[in-house]
N, CA, C and O atoms as a Tripos MOL2 file, in Angstrom:
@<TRIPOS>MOLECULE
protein
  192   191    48     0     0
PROTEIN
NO_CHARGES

@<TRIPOS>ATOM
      1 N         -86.8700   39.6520  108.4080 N.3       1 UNK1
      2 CA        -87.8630   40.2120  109.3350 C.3       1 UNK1
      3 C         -88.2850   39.1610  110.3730 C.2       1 UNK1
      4 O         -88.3280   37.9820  110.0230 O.2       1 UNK1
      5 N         -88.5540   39.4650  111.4470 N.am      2 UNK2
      6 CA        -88.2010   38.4930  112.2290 C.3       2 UNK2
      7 C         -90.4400   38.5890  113.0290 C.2       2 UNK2
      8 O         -91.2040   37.7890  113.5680 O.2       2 UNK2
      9 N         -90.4880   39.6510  112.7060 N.am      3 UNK3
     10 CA        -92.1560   39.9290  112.9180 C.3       3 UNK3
     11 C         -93.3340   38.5090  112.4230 C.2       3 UNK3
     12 O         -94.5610   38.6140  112.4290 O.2       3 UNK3
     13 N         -92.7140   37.5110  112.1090 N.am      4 UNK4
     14 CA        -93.6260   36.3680  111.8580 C.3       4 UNK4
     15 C         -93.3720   35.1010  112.8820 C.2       4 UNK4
     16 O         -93.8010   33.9490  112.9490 O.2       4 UNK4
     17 N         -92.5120   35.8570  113.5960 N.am      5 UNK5
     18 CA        -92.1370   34.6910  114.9520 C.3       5 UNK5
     19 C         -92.8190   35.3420  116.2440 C.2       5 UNK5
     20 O         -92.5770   36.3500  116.9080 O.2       5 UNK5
     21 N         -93.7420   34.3640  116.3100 N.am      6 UNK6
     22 CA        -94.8000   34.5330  117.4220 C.3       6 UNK6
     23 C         -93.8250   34.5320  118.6020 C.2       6 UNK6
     24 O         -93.2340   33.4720  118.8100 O.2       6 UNK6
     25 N         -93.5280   35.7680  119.5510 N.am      7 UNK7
     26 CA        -92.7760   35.7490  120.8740 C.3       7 UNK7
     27 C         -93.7490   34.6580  121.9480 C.2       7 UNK7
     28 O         -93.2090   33.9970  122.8350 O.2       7 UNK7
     29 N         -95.0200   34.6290  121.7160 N.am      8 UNK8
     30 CA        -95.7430   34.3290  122.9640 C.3       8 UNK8
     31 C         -96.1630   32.9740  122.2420 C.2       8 UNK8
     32 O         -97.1400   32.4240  122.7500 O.2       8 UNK8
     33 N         -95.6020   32.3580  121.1650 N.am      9 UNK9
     34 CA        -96.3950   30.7350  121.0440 C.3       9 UNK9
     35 C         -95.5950   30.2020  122.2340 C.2       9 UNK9
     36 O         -94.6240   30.7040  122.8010 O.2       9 UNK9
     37 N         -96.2590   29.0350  122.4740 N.am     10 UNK10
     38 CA        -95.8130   28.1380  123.7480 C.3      10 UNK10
     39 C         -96.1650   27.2340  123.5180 C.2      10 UNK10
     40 O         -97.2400   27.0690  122.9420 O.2      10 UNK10
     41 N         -95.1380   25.9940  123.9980 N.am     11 UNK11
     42 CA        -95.0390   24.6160  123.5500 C.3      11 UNK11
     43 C         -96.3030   24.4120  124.8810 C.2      11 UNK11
     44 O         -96.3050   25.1560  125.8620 O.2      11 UNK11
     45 N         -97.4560   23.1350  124.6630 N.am     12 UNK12
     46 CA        -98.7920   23.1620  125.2500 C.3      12 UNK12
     47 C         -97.9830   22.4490  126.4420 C.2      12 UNK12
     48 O         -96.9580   21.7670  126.4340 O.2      12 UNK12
     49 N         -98.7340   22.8160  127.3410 N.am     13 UNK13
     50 CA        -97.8030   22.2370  129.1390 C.3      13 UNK13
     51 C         -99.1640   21.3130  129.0570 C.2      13 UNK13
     52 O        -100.1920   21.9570  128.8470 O.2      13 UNK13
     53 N         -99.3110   19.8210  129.2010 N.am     14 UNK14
     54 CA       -100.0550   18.2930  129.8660 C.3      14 UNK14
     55 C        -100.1210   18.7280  131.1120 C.2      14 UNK14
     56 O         -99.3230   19.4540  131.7040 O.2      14 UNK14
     57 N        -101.1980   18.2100  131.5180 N.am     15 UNK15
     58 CA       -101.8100   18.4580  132.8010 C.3      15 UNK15
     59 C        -100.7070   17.0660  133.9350 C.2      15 UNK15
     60 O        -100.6540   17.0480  135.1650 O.2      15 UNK15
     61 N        -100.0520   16.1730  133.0420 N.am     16 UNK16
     62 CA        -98.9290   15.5730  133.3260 C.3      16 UNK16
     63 C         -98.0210   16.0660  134.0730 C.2      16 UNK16
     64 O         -97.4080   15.7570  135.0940 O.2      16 UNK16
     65 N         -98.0970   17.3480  132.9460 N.am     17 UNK17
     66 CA        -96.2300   17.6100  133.2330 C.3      17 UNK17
     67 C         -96.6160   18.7670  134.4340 C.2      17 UNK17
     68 O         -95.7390   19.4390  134.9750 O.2      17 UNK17
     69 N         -97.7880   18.8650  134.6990 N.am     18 UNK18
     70 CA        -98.0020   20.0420  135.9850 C.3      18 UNK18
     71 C         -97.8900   19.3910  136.8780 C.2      18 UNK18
     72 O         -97.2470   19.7840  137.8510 O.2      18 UNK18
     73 N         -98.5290   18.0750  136.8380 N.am     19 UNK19
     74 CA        -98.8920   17.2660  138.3400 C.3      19 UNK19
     75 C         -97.1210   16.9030  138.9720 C.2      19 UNK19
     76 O         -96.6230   16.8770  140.0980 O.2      19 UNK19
     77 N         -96.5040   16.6310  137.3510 N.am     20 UNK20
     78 CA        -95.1050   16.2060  137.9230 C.3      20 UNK20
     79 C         -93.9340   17.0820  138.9810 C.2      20 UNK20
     80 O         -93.1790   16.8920  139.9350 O.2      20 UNK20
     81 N         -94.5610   18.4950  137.7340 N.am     21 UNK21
     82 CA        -93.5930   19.9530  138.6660 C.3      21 UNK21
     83 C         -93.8580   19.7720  140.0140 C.2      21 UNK21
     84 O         -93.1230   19.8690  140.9970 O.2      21 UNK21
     85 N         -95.4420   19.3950  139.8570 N.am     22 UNK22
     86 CA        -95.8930   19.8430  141.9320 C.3      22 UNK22
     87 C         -95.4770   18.8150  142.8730 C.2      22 UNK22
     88 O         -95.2650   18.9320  144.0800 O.2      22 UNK22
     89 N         -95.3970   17.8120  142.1420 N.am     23 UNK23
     90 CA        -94.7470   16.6840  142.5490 C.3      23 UNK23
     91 C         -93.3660   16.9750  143.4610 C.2      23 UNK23
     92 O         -93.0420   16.6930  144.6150 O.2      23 UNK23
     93 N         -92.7150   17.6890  142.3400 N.am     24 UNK24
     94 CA        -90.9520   17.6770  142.5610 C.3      24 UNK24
     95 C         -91.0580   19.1140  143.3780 C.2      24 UNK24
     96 O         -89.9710   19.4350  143.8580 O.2      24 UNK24
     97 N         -91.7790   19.7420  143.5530 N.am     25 UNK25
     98 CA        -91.7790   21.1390  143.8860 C.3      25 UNK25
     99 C         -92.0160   20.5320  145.6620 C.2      25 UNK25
    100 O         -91.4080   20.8920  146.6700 O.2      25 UNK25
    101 N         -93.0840   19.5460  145.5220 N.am     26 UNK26
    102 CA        -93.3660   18.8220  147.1440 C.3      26 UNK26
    103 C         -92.1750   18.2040  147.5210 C.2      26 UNK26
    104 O         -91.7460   18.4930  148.6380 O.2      26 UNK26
    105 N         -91.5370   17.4040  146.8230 N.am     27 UNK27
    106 CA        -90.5320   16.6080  147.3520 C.3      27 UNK27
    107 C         -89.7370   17.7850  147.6300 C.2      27 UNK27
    108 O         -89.5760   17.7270  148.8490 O.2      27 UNK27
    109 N         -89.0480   18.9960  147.1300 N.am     28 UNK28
    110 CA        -87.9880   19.7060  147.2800 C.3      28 UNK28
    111 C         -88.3520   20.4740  148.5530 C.2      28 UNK28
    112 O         -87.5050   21.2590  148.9790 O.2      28 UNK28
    113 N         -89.5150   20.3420  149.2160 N.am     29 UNK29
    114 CA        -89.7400   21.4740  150.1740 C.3      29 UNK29
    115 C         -89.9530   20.8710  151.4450 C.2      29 UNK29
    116 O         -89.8290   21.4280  152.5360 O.2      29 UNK29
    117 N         -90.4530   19.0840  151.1110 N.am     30 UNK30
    118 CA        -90.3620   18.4350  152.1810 C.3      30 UNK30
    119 C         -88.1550   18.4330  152.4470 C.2      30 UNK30
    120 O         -87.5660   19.0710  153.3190 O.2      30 UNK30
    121 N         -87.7550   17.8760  151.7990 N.am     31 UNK31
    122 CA        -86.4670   17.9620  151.9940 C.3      31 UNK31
    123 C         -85.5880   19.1960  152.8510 C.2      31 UNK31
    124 O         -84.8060   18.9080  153.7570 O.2      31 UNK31
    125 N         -85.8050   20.3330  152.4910 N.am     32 UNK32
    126 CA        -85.9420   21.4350  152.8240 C.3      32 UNK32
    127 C         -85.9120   21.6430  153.8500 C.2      32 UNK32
    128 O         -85.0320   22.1690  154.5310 O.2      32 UNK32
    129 N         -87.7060   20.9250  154.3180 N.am     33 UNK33
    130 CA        -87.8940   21.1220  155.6420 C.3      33 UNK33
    131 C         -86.7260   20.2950  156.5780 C.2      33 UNK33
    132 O         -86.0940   20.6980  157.5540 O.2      33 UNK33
    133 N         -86.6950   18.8130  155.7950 N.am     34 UNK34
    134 CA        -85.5250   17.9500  156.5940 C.3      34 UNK34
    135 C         -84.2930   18.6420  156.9610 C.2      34 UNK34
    136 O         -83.8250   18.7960  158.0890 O.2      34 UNK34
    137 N         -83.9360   18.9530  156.0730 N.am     35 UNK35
    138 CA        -82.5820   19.4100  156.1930 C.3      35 UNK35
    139 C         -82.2580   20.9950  157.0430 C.2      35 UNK35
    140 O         -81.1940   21.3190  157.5700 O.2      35 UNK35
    141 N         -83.4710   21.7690  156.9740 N.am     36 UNK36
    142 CA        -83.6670   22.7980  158.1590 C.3      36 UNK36
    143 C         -84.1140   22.3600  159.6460 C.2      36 UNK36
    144 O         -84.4740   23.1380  160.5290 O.2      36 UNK36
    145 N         -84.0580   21.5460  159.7020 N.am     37 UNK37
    146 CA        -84.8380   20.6180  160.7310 C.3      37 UNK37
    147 C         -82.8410   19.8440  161.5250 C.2      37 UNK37
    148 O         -82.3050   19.7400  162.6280 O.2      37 UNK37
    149 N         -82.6380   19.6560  160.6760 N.am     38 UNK38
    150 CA        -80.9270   18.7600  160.8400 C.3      38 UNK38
    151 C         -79.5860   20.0570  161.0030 C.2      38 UNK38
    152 O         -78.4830   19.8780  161.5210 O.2      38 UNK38
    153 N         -79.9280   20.8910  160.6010 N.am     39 UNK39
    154 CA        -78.8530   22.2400  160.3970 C.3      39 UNK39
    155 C         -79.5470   22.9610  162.1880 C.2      39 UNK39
    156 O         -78.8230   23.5480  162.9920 O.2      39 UNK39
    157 N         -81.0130   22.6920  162.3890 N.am     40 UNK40
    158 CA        -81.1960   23.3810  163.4680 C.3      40 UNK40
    159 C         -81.0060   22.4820  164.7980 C.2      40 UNK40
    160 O         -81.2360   22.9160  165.9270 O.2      40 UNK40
    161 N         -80.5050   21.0180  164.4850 N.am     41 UNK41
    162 CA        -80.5740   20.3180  165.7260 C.3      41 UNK41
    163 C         -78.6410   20.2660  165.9750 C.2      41 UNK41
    164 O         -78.1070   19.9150  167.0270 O.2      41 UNK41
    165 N         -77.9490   20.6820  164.8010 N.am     42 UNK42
    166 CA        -76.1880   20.7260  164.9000 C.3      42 UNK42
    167 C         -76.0880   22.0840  164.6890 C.2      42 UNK42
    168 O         -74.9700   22.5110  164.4010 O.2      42 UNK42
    169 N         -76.8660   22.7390  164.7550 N.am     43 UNK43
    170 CA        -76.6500   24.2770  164.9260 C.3      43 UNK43
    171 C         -77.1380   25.3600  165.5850 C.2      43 UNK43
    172 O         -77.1390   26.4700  165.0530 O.2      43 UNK43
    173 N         -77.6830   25.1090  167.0270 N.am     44 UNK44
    174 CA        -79.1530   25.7790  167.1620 C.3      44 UNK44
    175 C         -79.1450   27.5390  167.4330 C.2      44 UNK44
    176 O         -78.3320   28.3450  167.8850 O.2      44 UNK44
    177 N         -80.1850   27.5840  167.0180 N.am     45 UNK45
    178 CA        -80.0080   29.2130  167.0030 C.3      45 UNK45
    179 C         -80.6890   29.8130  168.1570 C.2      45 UNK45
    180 O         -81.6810   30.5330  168.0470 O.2      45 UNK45
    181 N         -80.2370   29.5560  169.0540 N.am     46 UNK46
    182 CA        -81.4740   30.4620  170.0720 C.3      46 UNK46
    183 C         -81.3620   31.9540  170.3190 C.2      46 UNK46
    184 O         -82.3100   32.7390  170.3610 O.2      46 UNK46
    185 N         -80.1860   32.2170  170.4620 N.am     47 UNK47
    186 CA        -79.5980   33.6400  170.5000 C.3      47 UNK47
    187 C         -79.9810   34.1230  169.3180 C.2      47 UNK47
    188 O         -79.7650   33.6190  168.2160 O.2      47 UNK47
    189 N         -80.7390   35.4270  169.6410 N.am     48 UNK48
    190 CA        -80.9380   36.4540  168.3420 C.3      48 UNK48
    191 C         -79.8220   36.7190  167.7920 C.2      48 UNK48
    192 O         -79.7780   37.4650  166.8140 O.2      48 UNK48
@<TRIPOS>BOND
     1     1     2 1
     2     2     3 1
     3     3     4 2
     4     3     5 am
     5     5     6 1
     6     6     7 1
     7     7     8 2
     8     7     9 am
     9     9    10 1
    10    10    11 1
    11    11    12 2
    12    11    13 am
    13    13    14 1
    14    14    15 1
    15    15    16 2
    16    15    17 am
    17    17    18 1
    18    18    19 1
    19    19    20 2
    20    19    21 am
    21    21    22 1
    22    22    23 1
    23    23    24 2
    24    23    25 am
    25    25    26 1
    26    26    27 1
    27    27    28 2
    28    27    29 am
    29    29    30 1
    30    30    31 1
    31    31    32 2
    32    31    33 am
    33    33    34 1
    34    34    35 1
    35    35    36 2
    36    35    37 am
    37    37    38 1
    38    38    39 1
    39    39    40 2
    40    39    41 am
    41    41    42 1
    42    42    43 1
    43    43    44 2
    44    43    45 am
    45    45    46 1
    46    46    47 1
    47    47    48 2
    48    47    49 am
    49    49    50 1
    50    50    51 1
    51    51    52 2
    52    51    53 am
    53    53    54 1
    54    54    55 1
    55    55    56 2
    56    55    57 am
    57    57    58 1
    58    58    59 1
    59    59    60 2
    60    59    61 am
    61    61    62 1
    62    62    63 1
    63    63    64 2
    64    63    65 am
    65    65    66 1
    66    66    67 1
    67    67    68 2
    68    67    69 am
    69    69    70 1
    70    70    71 1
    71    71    72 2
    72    71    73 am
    73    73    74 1
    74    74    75 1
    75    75    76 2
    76    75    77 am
    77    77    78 1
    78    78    79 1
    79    79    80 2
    80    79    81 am
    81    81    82 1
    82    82    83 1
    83    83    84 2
    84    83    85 am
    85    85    86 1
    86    86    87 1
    87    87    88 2
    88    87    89 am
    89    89    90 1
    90    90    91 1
    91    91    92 2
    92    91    93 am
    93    93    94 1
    94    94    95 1
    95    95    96 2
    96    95    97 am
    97    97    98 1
    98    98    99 1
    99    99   100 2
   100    99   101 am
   101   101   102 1
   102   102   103 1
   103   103   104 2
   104   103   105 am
   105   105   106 1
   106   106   107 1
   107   107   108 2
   108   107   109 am
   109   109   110 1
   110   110   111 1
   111   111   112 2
   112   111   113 am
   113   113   114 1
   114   114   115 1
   115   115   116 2
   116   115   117 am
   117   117   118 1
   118   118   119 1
   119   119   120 2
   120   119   121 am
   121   121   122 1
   122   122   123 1
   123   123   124 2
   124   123   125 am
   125   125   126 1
   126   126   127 1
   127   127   128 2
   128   127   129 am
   129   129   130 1
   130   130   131 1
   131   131   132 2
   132   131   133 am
   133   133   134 1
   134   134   135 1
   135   135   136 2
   136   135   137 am
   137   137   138 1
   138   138   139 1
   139   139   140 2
   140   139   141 am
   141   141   142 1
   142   142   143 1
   143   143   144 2
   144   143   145 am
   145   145   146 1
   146   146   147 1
   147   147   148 2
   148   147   149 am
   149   149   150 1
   150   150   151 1
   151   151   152 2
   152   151   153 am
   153   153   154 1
   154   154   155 1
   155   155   156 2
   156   155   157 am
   157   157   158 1
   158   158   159 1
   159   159   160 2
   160   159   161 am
   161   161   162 1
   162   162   163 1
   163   163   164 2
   164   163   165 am
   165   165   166 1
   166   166   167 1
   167   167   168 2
   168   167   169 am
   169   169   170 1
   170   170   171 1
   171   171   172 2
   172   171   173 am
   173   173   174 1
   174   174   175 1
   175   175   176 2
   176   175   177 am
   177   177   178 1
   178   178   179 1
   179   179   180 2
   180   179   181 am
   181   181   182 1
   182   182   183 1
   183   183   184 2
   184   183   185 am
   185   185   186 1
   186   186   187 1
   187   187   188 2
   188   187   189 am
   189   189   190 1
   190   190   191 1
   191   191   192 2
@<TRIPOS>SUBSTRUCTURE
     1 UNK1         2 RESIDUE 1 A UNK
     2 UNK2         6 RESIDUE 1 A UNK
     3 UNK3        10 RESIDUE 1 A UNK
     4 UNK4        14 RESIDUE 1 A UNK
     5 UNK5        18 RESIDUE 1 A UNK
     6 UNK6        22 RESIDUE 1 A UNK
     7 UNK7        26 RESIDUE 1 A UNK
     8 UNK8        30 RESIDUE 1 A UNK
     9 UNK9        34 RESIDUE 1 A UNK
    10 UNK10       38 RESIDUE 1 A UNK
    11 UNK11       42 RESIDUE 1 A UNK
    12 UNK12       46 RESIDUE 1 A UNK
    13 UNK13       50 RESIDUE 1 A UNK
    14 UNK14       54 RESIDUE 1 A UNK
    15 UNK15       58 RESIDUE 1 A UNK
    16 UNK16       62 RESIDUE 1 A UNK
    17 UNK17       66 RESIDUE 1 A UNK
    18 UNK18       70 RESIDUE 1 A UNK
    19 UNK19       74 RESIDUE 1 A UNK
    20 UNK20       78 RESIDUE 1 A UNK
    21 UNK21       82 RESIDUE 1 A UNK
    22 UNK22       86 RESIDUE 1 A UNK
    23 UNK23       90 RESIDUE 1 A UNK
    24 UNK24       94 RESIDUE 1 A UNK
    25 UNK25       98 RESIDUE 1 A UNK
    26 UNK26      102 RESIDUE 1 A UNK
    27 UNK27      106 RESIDUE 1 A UNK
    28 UNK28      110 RESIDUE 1 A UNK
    29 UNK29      114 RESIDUE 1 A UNK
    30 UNK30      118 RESIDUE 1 A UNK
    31 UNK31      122 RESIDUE 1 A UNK
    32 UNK32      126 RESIDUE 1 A UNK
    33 UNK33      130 RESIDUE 1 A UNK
    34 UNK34      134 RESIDUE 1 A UNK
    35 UNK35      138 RESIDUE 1 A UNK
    36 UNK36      142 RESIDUE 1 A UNK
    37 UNK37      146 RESIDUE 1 A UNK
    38 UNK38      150 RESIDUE 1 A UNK
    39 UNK39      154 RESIDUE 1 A UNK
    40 UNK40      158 RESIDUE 1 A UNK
    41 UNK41      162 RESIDUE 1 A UNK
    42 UNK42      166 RESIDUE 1 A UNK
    43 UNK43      170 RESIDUE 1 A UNK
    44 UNK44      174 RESIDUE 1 A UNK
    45 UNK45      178 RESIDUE 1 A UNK
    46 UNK46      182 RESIDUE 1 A UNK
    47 UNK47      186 RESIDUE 1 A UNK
    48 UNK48      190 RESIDUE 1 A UNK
């Protein structure tokens, strides 16, 4: 019987490991921006 396995326990998330996600979540979007920024200066789109 499988009814004694909690679906919704969750390993506890550190206020660490949040600051780190937002961390990497900032770095990935600054990059992002770089690299949309570099694709639009060797690619430019002006034409609809």
């Amino acid at each position: 019987k499988l009814q004694s396995f909690d679906i919704n326990a969750k390993p506890p998330v550190t206020h660490a490991q949040i600051e780190k996600l937002q961390k990497e979540i900032d770095n990935s979007r600054c990059e992002y921006e770089i690299l949309k920024q570099k694709i639009a200066h060797w690619m430019p789109c002006d034409e609809p």
